[in-house]
Tab-separated table of C-alpha atoms and ligand atoms in Angstrom:
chain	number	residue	atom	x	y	z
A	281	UNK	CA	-24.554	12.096	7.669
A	282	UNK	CA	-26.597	10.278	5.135
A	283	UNK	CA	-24.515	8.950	1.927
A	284	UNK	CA	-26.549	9.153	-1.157
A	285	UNK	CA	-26.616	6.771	-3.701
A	286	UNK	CA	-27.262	7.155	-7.535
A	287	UNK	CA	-26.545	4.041	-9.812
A	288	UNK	CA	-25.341	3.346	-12.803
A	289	UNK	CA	-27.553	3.027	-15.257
A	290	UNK	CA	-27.767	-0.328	-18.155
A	291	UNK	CA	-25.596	1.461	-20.845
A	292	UNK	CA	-23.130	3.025	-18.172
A	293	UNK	CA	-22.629	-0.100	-16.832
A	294	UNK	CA	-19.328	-1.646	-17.433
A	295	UNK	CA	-18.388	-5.191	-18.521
A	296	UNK	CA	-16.555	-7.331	-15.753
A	297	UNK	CA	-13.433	-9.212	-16.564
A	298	UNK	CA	-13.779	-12.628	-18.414
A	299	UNK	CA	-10.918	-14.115	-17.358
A	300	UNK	CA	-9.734	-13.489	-13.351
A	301	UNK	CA	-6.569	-15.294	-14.568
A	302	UNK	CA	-5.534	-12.506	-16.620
A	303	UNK	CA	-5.931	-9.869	-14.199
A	304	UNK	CA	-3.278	-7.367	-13.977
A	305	UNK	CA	-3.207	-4.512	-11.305
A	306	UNK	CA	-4.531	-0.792	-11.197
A	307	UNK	CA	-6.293	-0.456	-14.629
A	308	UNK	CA	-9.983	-1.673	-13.950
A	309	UNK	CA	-12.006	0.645	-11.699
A	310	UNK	CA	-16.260	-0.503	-11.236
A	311	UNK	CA	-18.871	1.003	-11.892
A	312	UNK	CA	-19.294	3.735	-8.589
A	313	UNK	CA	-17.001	5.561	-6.732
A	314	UNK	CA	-17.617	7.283	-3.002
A	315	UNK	CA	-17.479	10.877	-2.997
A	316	UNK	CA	-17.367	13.412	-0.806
A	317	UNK	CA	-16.697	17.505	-0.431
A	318	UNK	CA	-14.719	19.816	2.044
A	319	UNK	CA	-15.069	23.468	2.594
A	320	UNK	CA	-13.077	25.355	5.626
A	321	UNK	CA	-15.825	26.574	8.154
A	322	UNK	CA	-18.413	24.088	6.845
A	323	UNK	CA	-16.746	20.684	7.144
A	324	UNK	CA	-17.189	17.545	5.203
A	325	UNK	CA	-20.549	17.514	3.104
A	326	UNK	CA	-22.525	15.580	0.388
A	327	UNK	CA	-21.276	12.152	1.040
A	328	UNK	CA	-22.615	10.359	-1.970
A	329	UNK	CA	-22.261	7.286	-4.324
A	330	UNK	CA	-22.006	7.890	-7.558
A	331	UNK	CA	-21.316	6.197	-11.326
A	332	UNK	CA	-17.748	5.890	-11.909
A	333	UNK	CA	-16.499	8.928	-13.578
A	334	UNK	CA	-14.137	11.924	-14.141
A	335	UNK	CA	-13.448	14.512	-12.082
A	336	UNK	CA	-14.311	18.147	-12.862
A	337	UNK	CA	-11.910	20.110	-11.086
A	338	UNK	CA	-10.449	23.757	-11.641
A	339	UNK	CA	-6.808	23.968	-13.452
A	340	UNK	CA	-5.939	26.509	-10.568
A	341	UNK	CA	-7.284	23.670	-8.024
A	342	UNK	CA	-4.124	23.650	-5.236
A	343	UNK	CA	-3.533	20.382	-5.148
A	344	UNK	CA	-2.435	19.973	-8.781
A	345	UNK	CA	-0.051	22.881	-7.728
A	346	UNK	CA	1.256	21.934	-4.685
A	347	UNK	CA	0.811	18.669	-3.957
A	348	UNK	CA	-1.215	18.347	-1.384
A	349	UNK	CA	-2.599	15.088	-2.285
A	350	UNK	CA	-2.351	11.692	0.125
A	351	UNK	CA	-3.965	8.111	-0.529
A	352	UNK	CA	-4.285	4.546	0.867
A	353	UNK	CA	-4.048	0.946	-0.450
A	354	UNK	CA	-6.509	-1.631	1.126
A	355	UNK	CA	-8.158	-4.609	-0.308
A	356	UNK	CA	-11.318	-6.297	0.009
A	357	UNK	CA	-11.203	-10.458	-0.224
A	358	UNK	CA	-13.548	-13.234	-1.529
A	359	UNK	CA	-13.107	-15.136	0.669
A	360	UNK	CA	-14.683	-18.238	2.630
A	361	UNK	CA	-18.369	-19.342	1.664
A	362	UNK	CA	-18.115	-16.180	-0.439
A	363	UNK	CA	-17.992	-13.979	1.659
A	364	UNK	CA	-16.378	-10.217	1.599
A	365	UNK	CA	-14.023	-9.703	4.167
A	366	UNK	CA	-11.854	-6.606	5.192
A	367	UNK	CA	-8.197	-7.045	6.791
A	368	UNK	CA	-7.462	-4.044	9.115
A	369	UNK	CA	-9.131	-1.572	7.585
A	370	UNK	CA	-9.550	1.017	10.039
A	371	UNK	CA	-6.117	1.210	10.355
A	372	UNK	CA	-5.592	3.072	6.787
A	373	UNK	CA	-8.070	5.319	7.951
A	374	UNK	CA	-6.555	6.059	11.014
A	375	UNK	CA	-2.935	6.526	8.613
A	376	UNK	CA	-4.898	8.848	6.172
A	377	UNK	CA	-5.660	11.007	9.109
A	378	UNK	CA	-2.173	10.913	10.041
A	379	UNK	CA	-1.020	11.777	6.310
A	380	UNK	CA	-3.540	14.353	6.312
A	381	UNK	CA	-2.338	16.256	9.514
A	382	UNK	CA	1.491	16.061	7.877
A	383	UNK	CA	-0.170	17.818	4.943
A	384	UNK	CA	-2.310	19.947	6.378
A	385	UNK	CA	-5.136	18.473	5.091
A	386	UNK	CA	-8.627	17.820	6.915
A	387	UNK	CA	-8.988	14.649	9.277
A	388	UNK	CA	-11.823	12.410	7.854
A	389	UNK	CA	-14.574	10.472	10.422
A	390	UNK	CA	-13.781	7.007	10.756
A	391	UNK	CA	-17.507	6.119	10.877
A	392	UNK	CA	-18.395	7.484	7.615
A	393	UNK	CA	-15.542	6.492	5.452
A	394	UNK	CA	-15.788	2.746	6.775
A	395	UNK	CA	-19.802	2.929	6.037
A	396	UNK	CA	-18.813	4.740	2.760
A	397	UNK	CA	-16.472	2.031	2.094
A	398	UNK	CA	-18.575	-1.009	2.856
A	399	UNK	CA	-21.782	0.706	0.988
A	400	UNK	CA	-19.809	1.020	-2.036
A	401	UNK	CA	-18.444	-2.406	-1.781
A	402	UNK	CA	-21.552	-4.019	-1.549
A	403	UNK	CA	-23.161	-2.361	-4.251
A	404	UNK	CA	-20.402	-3.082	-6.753
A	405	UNK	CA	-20.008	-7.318	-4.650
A	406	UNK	CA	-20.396	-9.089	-8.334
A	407	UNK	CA	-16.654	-7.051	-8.973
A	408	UNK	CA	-15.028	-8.561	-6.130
A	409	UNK	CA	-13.387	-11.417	-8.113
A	410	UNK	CA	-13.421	-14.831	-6.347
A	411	UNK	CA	-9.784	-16.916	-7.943
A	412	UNK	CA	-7.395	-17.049	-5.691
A	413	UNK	CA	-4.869	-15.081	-5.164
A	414	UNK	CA	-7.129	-12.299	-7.221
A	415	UNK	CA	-8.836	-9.068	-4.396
A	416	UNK	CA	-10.774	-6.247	-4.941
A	417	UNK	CA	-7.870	-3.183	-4.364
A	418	UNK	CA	-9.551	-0.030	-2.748
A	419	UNK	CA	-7.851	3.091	-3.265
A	420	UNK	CA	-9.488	5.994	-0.605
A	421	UNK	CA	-8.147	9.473	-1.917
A	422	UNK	CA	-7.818	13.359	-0.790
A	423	UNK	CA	-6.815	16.073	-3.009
A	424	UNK	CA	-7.054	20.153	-2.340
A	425	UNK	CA	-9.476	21.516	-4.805
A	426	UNK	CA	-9.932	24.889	-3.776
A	427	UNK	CA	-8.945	27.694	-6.936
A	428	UNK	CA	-5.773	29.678	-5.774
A	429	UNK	CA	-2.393	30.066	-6.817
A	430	UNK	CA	0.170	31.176	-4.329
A	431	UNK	CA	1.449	28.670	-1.272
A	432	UNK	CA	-0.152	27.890	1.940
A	433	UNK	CA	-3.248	25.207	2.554
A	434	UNK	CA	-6.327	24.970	0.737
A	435	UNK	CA	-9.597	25.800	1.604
A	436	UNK	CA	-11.356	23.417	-0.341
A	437	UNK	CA	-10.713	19.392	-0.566
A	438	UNK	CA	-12.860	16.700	-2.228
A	439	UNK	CA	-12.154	12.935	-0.727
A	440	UNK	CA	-13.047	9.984	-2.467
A	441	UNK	CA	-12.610	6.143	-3.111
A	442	UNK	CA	-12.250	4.087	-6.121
A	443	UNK	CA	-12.071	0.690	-5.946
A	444	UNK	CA	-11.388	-2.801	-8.659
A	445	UNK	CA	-10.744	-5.836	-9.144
A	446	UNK	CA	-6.913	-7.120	-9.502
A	447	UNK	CA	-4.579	-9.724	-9.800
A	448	UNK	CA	-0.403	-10.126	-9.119
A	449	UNK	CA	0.718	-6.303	-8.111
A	450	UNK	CA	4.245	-7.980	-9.745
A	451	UNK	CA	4.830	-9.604	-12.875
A	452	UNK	CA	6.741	-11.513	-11.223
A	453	UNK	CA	3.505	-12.479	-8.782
A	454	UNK	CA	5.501	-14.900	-5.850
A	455	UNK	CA	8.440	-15.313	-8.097
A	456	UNK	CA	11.458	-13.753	-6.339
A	457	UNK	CA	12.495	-10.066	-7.577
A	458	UNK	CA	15.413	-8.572	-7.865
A	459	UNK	CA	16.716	-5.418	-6.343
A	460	UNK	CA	18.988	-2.669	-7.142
A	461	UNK	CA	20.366	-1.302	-3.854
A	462	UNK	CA	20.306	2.691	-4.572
A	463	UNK	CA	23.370	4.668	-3.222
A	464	UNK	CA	23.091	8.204	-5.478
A	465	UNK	CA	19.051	9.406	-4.860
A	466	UNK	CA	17.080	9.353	-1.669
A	467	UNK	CA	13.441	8.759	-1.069
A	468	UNK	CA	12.723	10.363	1.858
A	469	UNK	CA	14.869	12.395	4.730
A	470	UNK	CA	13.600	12.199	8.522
A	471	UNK	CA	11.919	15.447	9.054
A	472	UNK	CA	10.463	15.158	5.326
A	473	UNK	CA	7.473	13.403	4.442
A	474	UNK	CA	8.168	9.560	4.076
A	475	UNK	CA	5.816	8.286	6.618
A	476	UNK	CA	2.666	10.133	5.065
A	477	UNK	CA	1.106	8.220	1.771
A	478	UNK	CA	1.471	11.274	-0.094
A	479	UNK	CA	1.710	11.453	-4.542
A	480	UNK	CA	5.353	13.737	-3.875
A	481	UNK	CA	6.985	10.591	-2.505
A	482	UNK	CA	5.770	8.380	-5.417
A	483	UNK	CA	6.916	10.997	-7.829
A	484	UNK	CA	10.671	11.156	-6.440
A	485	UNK	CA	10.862	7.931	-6.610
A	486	UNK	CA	10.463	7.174	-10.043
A	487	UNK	CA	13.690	8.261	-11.840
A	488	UNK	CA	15.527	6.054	-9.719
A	489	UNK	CA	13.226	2.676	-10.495
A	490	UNK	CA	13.584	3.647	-14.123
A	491	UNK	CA	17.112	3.579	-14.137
A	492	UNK	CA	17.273	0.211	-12.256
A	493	UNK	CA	14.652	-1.689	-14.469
A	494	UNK	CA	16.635	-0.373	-17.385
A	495	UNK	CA	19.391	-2.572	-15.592
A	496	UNK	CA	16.753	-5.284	-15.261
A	497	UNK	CA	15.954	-4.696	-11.666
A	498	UNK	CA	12.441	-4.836	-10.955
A	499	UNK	CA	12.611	-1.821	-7.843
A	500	UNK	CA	15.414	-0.168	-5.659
A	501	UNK	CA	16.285	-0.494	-1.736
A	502	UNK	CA	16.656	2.727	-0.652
A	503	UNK	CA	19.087	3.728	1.757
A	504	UNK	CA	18.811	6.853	4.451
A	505	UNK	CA	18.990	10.043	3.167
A	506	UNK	CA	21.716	11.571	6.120
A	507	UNK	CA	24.363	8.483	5.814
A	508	UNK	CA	23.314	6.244	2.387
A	509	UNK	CA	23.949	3.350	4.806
A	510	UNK	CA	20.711	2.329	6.707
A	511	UNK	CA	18.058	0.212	4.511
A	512	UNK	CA	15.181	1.349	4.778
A	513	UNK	CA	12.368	1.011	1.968
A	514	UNK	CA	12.290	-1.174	-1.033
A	515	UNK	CA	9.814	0.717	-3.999
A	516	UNK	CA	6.067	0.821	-2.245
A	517	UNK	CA	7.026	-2.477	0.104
A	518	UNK	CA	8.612	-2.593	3.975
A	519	UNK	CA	11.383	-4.414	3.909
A	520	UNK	CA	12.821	-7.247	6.190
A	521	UNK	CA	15.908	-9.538	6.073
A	522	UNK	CA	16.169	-12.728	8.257
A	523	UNK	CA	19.455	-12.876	9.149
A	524	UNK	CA	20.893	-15.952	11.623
A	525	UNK	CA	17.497	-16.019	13.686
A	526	UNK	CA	16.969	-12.346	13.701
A	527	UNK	CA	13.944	-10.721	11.412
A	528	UNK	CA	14.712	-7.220	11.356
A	529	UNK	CA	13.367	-4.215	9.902
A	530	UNK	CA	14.107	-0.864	9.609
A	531	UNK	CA	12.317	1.527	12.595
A	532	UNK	CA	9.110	4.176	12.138
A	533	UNK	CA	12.168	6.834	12.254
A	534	UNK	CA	9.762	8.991	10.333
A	535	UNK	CA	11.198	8.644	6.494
A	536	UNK	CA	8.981	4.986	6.387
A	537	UNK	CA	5.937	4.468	5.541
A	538	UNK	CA	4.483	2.658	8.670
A	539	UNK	CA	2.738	-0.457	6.564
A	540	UNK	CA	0.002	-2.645	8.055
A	541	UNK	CA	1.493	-5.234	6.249
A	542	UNK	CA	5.024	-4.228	7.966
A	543	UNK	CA	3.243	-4.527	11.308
A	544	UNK	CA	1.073	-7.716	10.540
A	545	UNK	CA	4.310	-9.664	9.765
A	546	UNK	CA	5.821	-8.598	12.984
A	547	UNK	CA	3.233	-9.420	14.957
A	548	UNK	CA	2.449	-13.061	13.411
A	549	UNK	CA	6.485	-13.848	13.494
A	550	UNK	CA	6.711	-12.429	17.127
A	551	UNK	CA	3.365	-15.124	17.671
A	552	UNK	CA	5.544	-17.923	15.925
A	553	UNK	CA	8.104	-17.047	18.568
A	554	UNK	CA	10.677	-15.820	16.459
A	555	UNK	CA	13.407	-12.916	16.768
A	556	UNK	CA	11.462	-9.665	15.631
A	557	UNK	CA	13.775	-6.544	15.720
A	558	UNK	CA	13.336	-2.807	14.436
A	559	UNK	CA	16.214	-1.371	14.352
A	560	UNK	CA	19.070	0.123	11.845
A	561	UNK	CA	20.395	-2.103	9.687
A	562	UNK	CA	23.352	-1.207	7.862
A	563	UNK	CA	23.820	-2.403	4.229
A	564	UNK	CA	27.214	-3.225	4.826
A	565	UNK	CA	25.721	-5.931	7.606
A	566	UNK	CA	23.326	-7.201	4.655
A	567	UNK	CA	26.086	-7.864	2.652
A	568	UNK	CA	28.365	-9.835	4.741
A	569	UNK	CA	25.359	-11.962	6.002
A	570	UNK	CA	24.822	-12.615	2.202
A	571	UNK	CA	28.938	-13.522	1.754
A	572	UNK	CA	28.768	-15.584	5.096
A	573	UNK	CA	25.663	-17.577	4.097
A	574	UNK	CA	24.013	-15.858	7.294
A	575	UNK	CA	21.294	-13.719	5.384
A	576	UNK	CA	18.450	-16.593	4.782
A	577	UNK	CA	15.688	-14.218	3.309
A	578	UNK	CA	14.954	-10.927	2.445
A	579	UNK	CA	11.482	-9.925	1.498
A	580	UNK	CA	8.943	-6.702	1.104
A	581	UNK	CA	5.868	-6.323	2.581
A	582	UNK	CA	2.529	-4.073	1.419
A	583	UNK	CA	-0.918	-4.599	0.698
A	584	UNK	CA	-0.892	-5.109	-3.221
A	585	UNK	CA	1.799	-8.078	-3.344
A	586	UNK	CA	2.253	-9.067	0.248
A	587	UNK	CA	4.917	-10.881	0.582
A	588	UNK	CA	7.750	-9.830	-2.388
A	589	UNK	CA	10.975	-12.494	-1.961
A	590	UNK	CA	14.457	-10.762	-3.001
A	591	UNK	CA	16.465	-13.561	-4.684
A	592	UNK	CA	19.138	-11.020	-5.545
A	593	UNK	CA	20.516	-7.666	-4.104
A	594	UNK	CA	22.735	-6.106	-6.122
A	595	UNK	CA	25.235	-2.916	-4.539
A	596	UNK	CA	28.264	-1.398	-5.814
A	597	UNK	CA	27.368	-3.474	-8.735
A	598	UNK	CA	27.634	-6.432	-7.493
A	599	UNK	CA	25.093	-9.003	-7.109
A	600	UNK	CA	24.392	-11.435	-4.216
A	601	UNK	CA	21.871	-14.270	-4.491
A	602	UNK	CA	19.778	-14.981	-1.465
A	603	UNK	CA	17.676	-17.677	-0.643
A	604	UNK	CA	19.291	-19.459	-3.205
A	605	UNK	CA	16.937	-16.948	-5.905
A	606	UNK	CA	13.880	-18.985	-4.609
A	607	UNK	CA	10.927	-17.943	-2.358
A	608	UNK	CA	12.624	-18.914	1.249
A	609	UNK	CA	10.347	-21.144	3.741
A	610	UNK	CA	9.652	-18.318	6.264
A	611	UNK	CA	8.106	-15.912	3.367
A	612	UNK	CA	5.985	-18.655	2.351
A	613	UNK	CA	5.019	-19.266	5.805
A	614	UNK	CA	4.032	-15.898	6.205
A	615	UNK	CA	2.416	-15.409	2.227
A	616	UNK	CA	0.066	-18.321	3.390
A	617	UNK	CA	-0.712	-17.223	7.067
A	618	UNK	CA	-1.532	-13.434	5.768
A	619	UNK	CA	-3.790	-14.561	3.027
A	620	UNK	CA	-6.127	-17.289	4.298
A	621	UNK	CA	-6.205	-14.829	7.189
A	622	UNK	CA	-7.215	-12.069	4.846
A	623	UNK	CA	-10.079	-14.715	2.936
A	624	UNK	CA	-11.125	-15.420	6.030
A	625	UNK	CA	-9.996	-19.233	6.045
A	626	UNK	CA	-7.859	-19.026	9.719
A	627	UNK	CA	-9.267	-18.379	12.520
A	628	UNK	CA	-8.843	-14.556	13.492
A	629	UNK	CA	-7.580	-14.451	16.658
A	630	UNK	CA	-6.563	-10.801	16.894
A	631	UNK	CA	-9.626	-8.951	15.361
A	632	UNK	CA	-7.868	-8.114	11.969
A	633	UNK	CA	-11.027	-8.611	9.686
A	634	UNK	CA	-14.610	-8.143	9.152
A	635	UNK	CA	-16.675	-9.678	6.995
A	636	UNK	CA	-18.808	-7.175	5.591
A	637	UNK	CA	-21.008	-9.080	3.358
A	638	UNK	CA	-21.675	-11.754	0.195
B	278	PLP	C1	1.832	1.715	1.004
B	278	PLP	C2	3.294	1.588	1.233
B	278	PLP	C3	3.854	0.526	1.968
B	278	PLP	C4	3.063	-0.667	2.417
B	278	PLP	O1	2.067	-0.377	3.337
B	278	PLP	P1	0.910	-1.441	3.586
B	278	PLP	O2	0.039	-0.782	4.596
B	278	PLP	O3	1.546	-2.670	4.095
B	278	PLP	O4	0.231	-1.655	2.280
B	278	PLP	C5	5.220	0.567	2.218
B	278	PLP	N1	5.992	1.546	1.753
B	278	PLP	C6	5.496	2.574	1.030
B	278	PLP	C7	6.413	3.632	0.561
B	278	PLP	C8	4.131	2.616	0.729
B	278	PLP	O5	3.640	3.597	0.001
């Protein structure tokens, strides 16, 4: 399928950020956006690039009603001799499909997305910011459009992309965060929908965070839904606690969200030789290692901050320091291998990017 393209025109075009220091995440979006439309019986059609703009949508449109909305995170890097590099991006695409089959939503063709992607990349390159520790975020989206009310799965979807230019995803940017260990709401049950990148799970979460930063915590760790006693999530981030010589994680039980970033650390650590394990990990294990002086980091993992350090977890109101409230060395191990990986500035041994461009 060809993707058209129609540009932005002088006056339309917006001005880029002065100062890359001062960028902040999620509120600058360039100039074009990828677009395309779904219709039962007729499949995915007009693939095109357009200016950056609103959507006109119904009010009856189904997935305003009924959530059937799902997303990705990626980013594109400026990275060595200037270049634009991806990290793994075929891998959201191949998770959007996956989200969209939980939702009963329309599988997308890897082919055209990724030339979608990398044609709309290109054509906005002067956004891709080049300080470091500064990316260009990329946020592919699907949402039902089709004009009914009453329950069951739309006819009608429209998928697109929207992409910009950010900074820190924290405030805190490497600084360690602290965490409010959340024993009263859930996230997401096993059977439910917590491994699909869907708006509901984003939306359930948020009375919970708000009640913990009014505490001053800057997310929750969720426990499992069934027991409150497995960890399992920490706000949008994977979560991992090195413990003696042990890095474990919480398993793809189905109420995670199975993170590249999650799987990228496990991989490199596993490489370094160290102790990778998925498995349940009870809170009340977390704790003790933090009493005994055995738990030597904790840390999230996702796309917009990497590598989060925990320098406090705080349950049943109590609050346990770890890594001494600093960034520990293995998370800064890892921060450094994942990025100059991602800007292209280690070799990539295991195929994880592409440079797509200048
Ligand atoms: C996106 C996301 C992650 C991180 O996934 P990455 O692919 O590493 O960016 C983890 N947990 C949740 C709930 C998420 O939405």
């Amino acid at each position: 399928m060809e993707i058209s393209i129609t540009k932005a025109q002088g006056h339309s075009l917006k001005p880029k950020p002065a100062d890359e220091s001062k960028l902040g995440f999620g509120d600058i979006m360039t100039d074009h956006m990828f677009l395309m439309d779904y219709e039962t019986g007729k499949g995915w059609f007009s693939p095109r690039i357009v200016p950056y703009g609103n959507l006109s949508i119904s009010p009856a449109a189904m997935g305003i009603h009924y959530g059937q909305e799902i997303f990705e995170g990626l980013k594109a890097y400026r990275g060595k001799n200037g270049g634009i590099y991806l990290f793994r991006a075929r891998e959201n695409f191949v998770r959007l499909n996956n989200s969209a089959q939980r939702l009963c939503m329309p599988q997308v063709d890897m082919g055209l997305v990724m030339d979608g992607l990398k044609k709309l990349i290109l054509l906005d390159r002067d956004w891709v910011p080049k300080s470091k520790g500064t990316s260009l975020y990329i946020r592919p989206t699907m949402i039902a459009t089709e004009p009914h009310l009453g329950v069951r799965p739309s006819n009608a979807y429209i998928f697109f992309i929207i992409i910009g230019p950010v900074g820190a995803y924290y405030k805190e940017g490497l600084n360690p965060v602290k965490i409010y260990v959340e024993s009263r709401y859930v996230r997401a049950a096993v059977g439910g929908t917590g491994e699909a990148k869907t708006a509901a799970n984003y939306a359930a979460s948020l009375l919970a965070a708000e009640e913990a930063k009014k505490k001053g915590f800057t997310q929750v760790l969720w426990l499992d839904a069934a027991n409150h006693r497995y960890v399992e999530e920490v706000g949008t981030m994977n979560m991992f606690f090195f413990i003696k010589d042990e890095l474990i994680t919480a398993p793809l039980n189905g109420s995670i969200l199975p993170g590249v970033t999650r799987d990228s650390v496990m991989k490199i650590a596993a490489d370094w030789g160290l102790k990778v394990s998925e498995r349940s990990l009870p809170i009340d294990e977390v704790i003790d290692a933090a009493k005994s002086g055995t738990l030597k980091e904790a840390f999230g993992t996702g796309t917009a901050a990497v590598i989060s350090p925990v320098g406090q977890i705080t349950f049943k109101e109590k609050d346990y320091i770890v890594a001494g409230g600093k960034m520990g060395e293995l998370s800064q191990r890892l921060y450094d291998e994942i990025t100059s990986i991602q800007y292209g500035l280690t070799p990539d041994t295991r195929g994880w990017v592409e440079r797509i461009g200048e």
